[in-house]
């Protein structure tokens, strides 16, 4: 295993922004991971686990720690019966390649999460989700290196405490566990309606009435290509804000002034309001704020068009969150994690 030094982070982050990292290492086995962590801890060097870099941003100054990229491979069917298939995946497997393979096998469970730029190990951290599915729906358990106990542990779905775009890996246990494998249970069945609105609209427009995992994958890829800018041409981190989760009284208040506001029930008495809509209502859609372009196709995505650095990004972020707060009294939160 090689440890590289003074690496420009912007080459590894889809927002194409950030200073250098003092150290960076790729690990391909649990033993290498354990060695590198033990070494960093002995020397008092902080570390940060980086997946595909599509949901992470960095500041302009040097990160004085070690960036670890977990590239542990593995695709193993560990059990199968008449209706289900359980698959164990190494943290270093590319998420969309796994989705493609499971769709080819006619399995359902993750097909709506096609085309998400992620590695399998990063997927549970923010409980990736799209078009009506989230990884919490299919994840049985995962293995992680516990940097406190210095051993590999198994965490059940429940222990990961998944909520909308969140888990213990971003909250109470941030930095403690490094995911080394995930185990998913998928189904041998045909997908059944109701489908997410955008997917159903696509099916209707294309006269698709035979629903298969492959049809959903193709629809999702087409929708994503239309709504989400390609980060290679237009640097971005996908949704820059989480959708807003609000209480019933806040929804009542919102609907009084904006009877057409889109909203979805969370199932726990709270409601999700698309932050893209809130931002659009504030007039930001398509605008250039401090070098950051509010994506004209979906205002939830910020494109780094000409920002001179992190300060520009933070000015744009404050301008947007403040305007949403002033107009709707709703607080919207950043989705990408920050290297620190
Ligand atoms: N909307 C607007 N204006 C906008 C954007 C959205 O009015 O500029 C409203 C529309 O009413 C639309 C609704 O918001 O019907 C939902 O929009 P969309 O289906 O495009 O999804 P989203 O809420 O903007 C979320 C995820 C995406 C995921 C899509 C599809 C979050 C933070 N984002 O976006 O995930 O692909 O749903 O399921 O939950 C990501 O996390 O990086 C990401 C791309």
mmCIF file of N, CA and C and ligand atoms in Angstrom, residues 54-55 112 116-117 126 128-133 164-165 196-198 220 223-224 227-228 236-244 260-264 272-281 285 294-301 333 335, ligand 1:
data_model
loop_
_atom_site.group_PDB
_atom_site.id
_atom_site.type_symbol
_atom_site.label_atom_id
_atom_site.label_comp_id
_atom_site.label_asym_id
_atom_site.label_seq_id
_atom_site.Cartn_x
_atom_site.Cartn_y
_atom_site.Cartn_z
ATOM 1 N N UNK A 54 -18.395 12.368 -4.669
ATOM 2 C CA UNK A 54 -19.505 13.061 -5.310
ATOM 3 C C UNK A 54 -20.455 13.688 -4.294
ATOM 4 N N UNK A 55 -20.202 13.437 -3.009
ATOM 5 C CA UNK A 55 -21.072 14.009 -1.990
ATOM 6 C C UNK A 55 -20.241 14.587 -0.848
ATOM 7 N N UNK A 112 -34.081 1.517 -8.720
ATOM 8 C CA UNK A 112 -34.398 2.953 -8.819
ATOM 9 C C UNK A 112 -33.216 3.823 -8.382
ATOM 10 N N UNK A 116 -26.365 6.393 -9.437
ATOM 11 C CA UNK A 116 -25.878 7.232 -8.329
ATOM 12 C C UNK A 116 -24.363 7.037 -8.247
ATOM 13 N N UNK A 117 -23.600 8.139 -8.303
ATOM 14 C CA UNK A 117 -22.154 7.988 -8.248
ATOM 15 C C UNK A 117 -21.717 7.663 -6.819
ATOM 16 N N UNK A 126 -24.970 8.120 3.914
ATOM 17 C CA UNK A 126 -26.057 9.112 3.797
ATOM 18 C C UNK A 126 -27.363 8.421 3.416
ATOM 19 N N UNK A 128 -28.294 6.523 0.840
ATOM 20 C CA UNK A 128 -28.605 7.019 -0.512
ATOM 21 C C UNK A 128 -30.032 6.625 -0.891
ATOM 22 N N UNK A 129 -30.655 7.478 -1.666
ATOM 23 C CA UNK A 129 -32.032 7.203 -2.058
ATOM 24 C C UNK A 129 -32.386 7.935 -3.326
ATOM 25 N N UNK A 130 -33.294 7.357 -4.081
ATOM 26 C CA UNK A 130 -33.796 8.026 -5.284
ATOM 27 C C UNK A 130 -35.020 7.295 -5.793
ATOM 28 N N UNK A 131 -35.944 8.066 -6.342
ATOM 29 C CA UNK A 131 -37.121 7.535 -7.039
ATOM 30 C C UNK A 131 -37.845 6.440 -6.240
ATOM 31 N N UNK A 132 -38.023 6.726 -4.949
ATOM 32 C CA UNK A 132 -38.852 5.854 -4.122
ATOM 33 C C UNK A 132 -38.119 4.742 -3.399
ATOM 34 N N UNK A 133 -36.813 4.605 -3.609
ATOM 35 C CA UNK A 133 -36.068 3.581 -2.865
ATOM 36 C C UNK A 133 -34.958 4.248 -2.072
ATOM 37 N N UNK A 164 -34.029 9.674 6.740
ATOM 38 C CA UNK A 164 -33.879 10.326 5.436
ATOM 39 C C UNK A 164 -32.473 10.930 5.305
ATOM 40 N N UNK A 165 -31.696 10.407 4.378
ATOM 41 C CA UNK A 165 -30.330 10.864 4.062
ATOM 42 C C UNK A 165 -29.403 10.917 5.289
ATOM 43 N N UNK A 196 -42.697 6.178 -8.365
ATOM 44 C CA UNK A 196 -42.371 7.595 -8.142
ATOM 45 C C UNK A 196 -42.883 8.386 -9.353
ATOM 46 N N UNK A 197 -43.424 9.567 -9.077
ATOM 47 C CA UNK A 197 -44.112 10.317 -10.140
ATOM 48 C C UNK A 197 -43.281 10.456 -11.422
ATOM 49 N N UNK A 198 -42.038 10.852 -11.278
ATOM 50 C CA UNK A 198 -41.189 11.068 -12.449
ATOM 51 C C UNK A 198 -41.033 9.794 -13.275
ATOM 52 N N UNK A 220 -34.899 5.776 -14.931
ATOM 53 C CA UNK A 220 -34.170 6.580 -13.944
ATOM 54 C C UNK A 220 -32.922 7.207 -14.580
ATOM 55 N N UNK A 223 -34.033 10.112 -16.706
ATOM 56 C CA UNK A 223 -34.480 11.278 -15.913
ATOM 57 C C UNK A 223 -33.269 11.976 -15.286
ATOM 58 N N UNK A 224 -32.372 11.168 -14.740
ATOM 59 C CA UNK A 224 -31.197 11.762 -14.083
ATOM 60 C C UNK A 224 -30.363 12.558 -15.086
ATOM 61 N N UNK A 227 -32.100 15.887 -15.489
ATOM 62 C CA UNK A 227 -32.206 16.798 -14.344
ATOM 63 C C UNK A 227 -30.890 17.109 -13.649
ATOM 64 N N UNK A 228 -29.954 16.162 -13.726
ATOM 65 C CA UNK A 228 -28.720 16.341 -12.959
ATOM 66 C C UNK A 228 -27.554 16.587 -13.905
ATOM 67 N N UNK A 236 -20.325 19.546 -9.701
ATOM 68 C CA UNK A 236 -21.400 19.668 -8.710
ATOM 69 C C UNK A 236 -21.367 18.455 -7.790
ATOM 70 N N UNK A 237 -22.123 18.537 -6.682
ATOM 71 C CA UNK A 237 -22.174 17.429 -5.713
ATOM 72 C C UNK A 237 -23.568 16.824 -5.632
ATOM 73 N N UNK A 238 -24.283 16.777 -6.743
ATOM 74 C CA UNK A 238 -25.669 16.280 -6.696
ATOM 75 C C UNK A 238 -26.510 17.255 -5.900
ATOM 76 N N UNK A 239 -27.514 16.754 -5.202
ATOM 77 C CA UNK A 239 -28.341 17.656 -4.385
ATOM 78 C C UNK A 239 -27.442 18.337 -3.359
ATOM 79 N N UNK A 240 -27.408 19.668 -3.379
ATOM 80 C CA UNK A 240 -26.546 20.360 -2.408
ATOM 81 C C UNK A 240 -27.259 20.534 -1.066
ATOM 82 N N UNK A 241 -28.597 20.470 -1.095
ATOM 83 C CA UNK A 241 -29.369 20.583 0.143
ATOM 84 C C UNK A 241 -30.230 19.342 0.307
ATOM 85 N N UNK A 242 -30.492 18.982 1.569
ATOM 86 C CA UNK A 242 -31.474 17.925 1.818
ATOM 87 C C UNK A 242 -32.848 18.548 1.623
ATOM 88 N N UNK A 243 -33.823 17.725 1.307
ATOM 89 C CA UNK A 243 -35.174 18.264 1.294
ATOM 90 C C UNK A 243 -35.568 18.597 2.732
ATOM 91 N N UNK A 244 -36.496 19.545 2.887
ATOM 92 C CA UNK A 244 -36.832 20.004 4.238
ATOM 93 C C UNK A 244 -37.853 19.066 4.879
ATOM 94 N N UNK A 260 -50.361 25.372 -3.379
ATOM 95 C CA UNK A 260 -49.850 24.378 -4.333
ATOM 96 C C UNK A 260 -48.483 23.829 -3.951
ATOM 97 N N UNK A 261 -47.993 24.165 -2.764
ATOM 98 C CA UNK A 261 -46.641 23.712 -2.389
ATOM 99 C C UNK A 261 -46.582 22.187 -2.416
ATOM 100 N N UNK A 262 -45.582 21.590 -3.131
ATOM 101 C CA UNK A 262 -45.483 20.124 -3.129
ATOM 102 C C UNK A 262 -45.051 19.624 -1.751
ATOM 103 N N UNK A 263 -45.610 18.513 -1.314
ATOM 104 C CA UNK A 263 -45.233 17.960 0.005
ATOM 105 C C UNK A 263 -45.577 16.482 0.054
ATOM 106 N N UNK A 264 -44.791 15.730 0.817
ATOM 107 C CA UNK A 264 -44.968 14.278 0.912
ATOM 108 C C UNK A 264 -44.963 13.885 2.384
ATOM 109 N N UNK A 272 -42.244 16.086 4.045
ATOM 110 C CA UNK A 272 -41.055 16.484 3.287
ATOM 111 C C UNK A 272 -41.480 17.508 2.244
ATOM 112 N N UNK A 273 -40.783 18.635 2.225
ATOM 113 C CA UNK A 273 -41.047 19.659 1.207
ATOM 114 C C UNK A 273 -39.785 19.769 0.352
ATOM 115 N N UNK A 274 -39.903 19.652 -0.975
ATOM 116 C CA UNK A 274 -38.698 19.712 -1.812
ATOM 117 C C UNK A 274 -37.982 21.058 -1.675
ATOM 118 N N UNK A 275 -36.743 20.997 -1.239
ATOM 119 C CA UNK A 275 -35.975 22.244 -1.102
ATOM 120 C C UNK A 275 -35.784 22.905 -2.455
ATOM 121 N N UNK A 276 -35.759 22.082 -3.529
ATOM 122 C CA UNK A 276 -35.646 22.645 -4.881
ATOM 123 C C UNK A 276 -36.792 23.608 -5.147
ATOM 124 N N UNK A 277 -37.979 23.252 -4.677
ATOM 125 C CA UNK A 277 -39.147 24.124 -4.863
ATOM 126 C C UNK A 277 -38.979 25.403 -4.036
ATOM 127 N N UNK A 278 -38.559 25.253 -2.778
ATOM 128 C CA UNK A 278 -38.390 26.432 -1.902
ATOM 129 C C UNK A 278 -37.383 27.406 -2.528
ATOM 130 N N UNK A 279 -36.285 26.847 -3.058
ATOM 131 C CA UNK A 279 -35.220 27.678 -3.650
ATOM 132 C C UNK A 279 -35.728 28.348 -4.929
ATOM 133 N N UNK A 280 -36.478 27.572 -5.699
ATOM 134 C CA UNK A 280 -37.037 28.126 -6.950
ATOM 135 C C UNK A 280 -37.990 29.284 -6.637
ATOM 136 N N UNK A 281 -38.840 29.104 -5.618
ATOM 137 C CA UNK A 281 -39.787 30.168 -5.243
ATOM 138 C C UNK A 281 -39.063 31.448 -4.855
ATOM 139 N N UNK A 285 -33.477 29.912 -9.175
ATOM 140 C CA UNK A 285 -33.258 28.889 -10.212
ATOM 141 C C UNK A 285 -32.552 29.497 -11.431
ATOM 142 N N UNK A 294 -27.083 28.071 -9.767
ATOM 143 C CA UNK A 294 -28.207 27.263 -9.285
ATOM 144 C C UNK A 294 -28.771 26.563 -10.518
ATOM 145 N N UNK A 295 -28.690 25.238 -10.511
ATOM 146 C CA UNK A 295 -29.001 24.452 -11.714
ATOM 147 C C UNK A 295 -30.377 24.809 -12.290
ATOM 148 N N UNK A 296 -30.431 25.170 -13.559
ATOM 149 C CA UNK A 296 -31.718 25.548 -14.162
ATOM 150 C C UNK A 296 -32.718 24.377 -14.228
ATOM 151 N N UNK A 297 -32.233 23.123 -14.207
ATOM 152 C CA UNK A 297 -33.154 21.983 -14.325
ATOM 153 C C UNK A 297 -33.638 21.483 -12.963
ATOM 154 N N UNK A 298 -32.917 21.772 -11.903
ATOM 155 C CA UNK A 298 -33.322 21.384 -10.546
ATOM 156 C C UNK A 298 -32.535 22.254 -9.568
ATOM 157 N N UNK A 299 -33.249 23.158 -8.900
ATOM 158 C CA UNK A 299 -32.584 24.181 -8.091
ATOM 159 C C UNK A 299 -31.863 23.624 -6.859
ATOM 160 N N UNK A 300 -31.964 22.319 -6.658
ATOM 161 C CA UNK A 300 -31.314 21.697 -5.497
ATOM 162 C C UNK A 300 -29.821 21.483 -5.743
ATOM 163 N N UNK A 301 -29.427 21.599 -7.001
ATOM 164 C CA UNK A 301 -28.028 21.322 -7.364
ATOM 165 C C UNK A 301 -27.290 22.630 -7.607
ATOM 166 N N UNK A 333 -30.842 22.260 5.073
ATOM 167 C CA UNK A 333 -29.488 21.838 5.461
ATOM 168 C C UNK A 333 -28.693 21.337 4.266
ATOM 169 N N UNK A 335 -26.435 18.927 2.130
ATOM 170 C CA UNK A 335 -26.331 17.467 2.074
ATOM 171 C C UNK A 335 -24.878 16.955 2.075
HETATM 172 N N1 LIG B 1 -38.993 20.913 -7.468
HETATM 173 C C1 LIG B 1 -39.241 22.198 -7.903
HETATM 174 N N2 LIG B 1 -38.209 22.922 -8.376
HETATM 175 C C2 LIG B 1 -36.949 22.432 -8.470
HETATM 176 C C3 LIG B 1 -36.698 21.131 -8.028
HETATM 177 C C4 LIG B 1 -37.727 20.379 -7.521
HETATM 178 O O1 LIG B 1 -40.352 22.687 -7.842
HETATM 179 O O2 LIG B 1 -36.066 23.166 -8.941
HETATM 180 C C5 LIG B 1 -40.093 20.120 -6.911
HETATM 181 C C6 LIG B 1 -41.050 19.538 -7.940
HETATM 182 O O3 LIG B 1 -42.336 19.652 -7.397
HETATM 183 C C7 LIG B 1 -40.686 18.078 -7.994
HETATM 184 C C8 LIG B 1 -40.201 17.813 -6.594
HETATM 185 O O4 LIG B 1 -39.589 19.024 -6.196
HETATM 186 O O5 LIG B 1 -41.790 17.298 -8.311
HETATM 187 C C9 LIG B 1 -39.201 16.688 -6.469
HETATM 188 O O6 LIG B 1 -38.135 16.917 -7.373
HETATM 189 P P1 LIG B 1 -37.243 15.708 -7.911
HETATM 190 O O7 LIG B 1 -38.077 14.536 -8.205
HETATM 191 O O8 LIG B 1 -36.363 16.259 -8.999
HETATM 192 O O9 LIG B 1 -36.382 15.319 -6.664
HETATM 193 P P2 LIG B 1 -35.635 16.183 -5.559
HETATM 194 O O10 LIG B 1 -36.466 16.237 -4.331
HETATM 195 O O11 LIG B 1 -35.137 17.460 -6.124
HETATM 196 C C10 LIG B 1 -34.531 14.046 -4.524
HETATM 197 C C11 LIG B 1 -33.156 13.591 -4.111
HETATM 198 C C12 LIG B 1 -32.328 13.213 -5.344
HETATM 199 C C13 LIG B 1 -33.067 12.099 -6.066
HETATM 200 C C14 LIG B 1 -34.458 12.589 -6.448
HETATM 201 C C15 LIG B 1 -35.317 11.515 -7.082
HETATM 202 C C16 LIG B 1 -32.643 14.690 -2.021
HETATM 203 C C17 LIG B 1 -31.846 15.746 -1.330
HETATM 204 N N3 LIG B 1 -32.488 14.617 -3.341
HETATM 205 O O12 LIG B 1 -34.358 15.242 -5.283
HETATM 206 O O13 LIG B 1 -31.077 12.723 -4.894
HETATM 207 O O14 LIG B 1 -32.353 11.690 -7.208
HETATM 208 O O15 LIG B 1 -35.167 13.022 -5.257
HETATM 209 O O16 LIG B 1 -35.715 10.601 -6.091
HETATM 210 O O17 LIG B 1 -33.366 13.936 -1.367
HETATM 211 C C18 LIG B 1 -28.843 13.464 -4.335
HETATM 212 O O18 LIG B 1 -29.094 13.174 -3.171
HETATM 213 O O19 LIG B 1 -27.715 13.921 -4.694
HETATM 214 C C19 LIG B 1 -29.873 13.295 -5.345
HETATM 215 C C20 LIG B 1 -29.690 13.662 -6.606
#
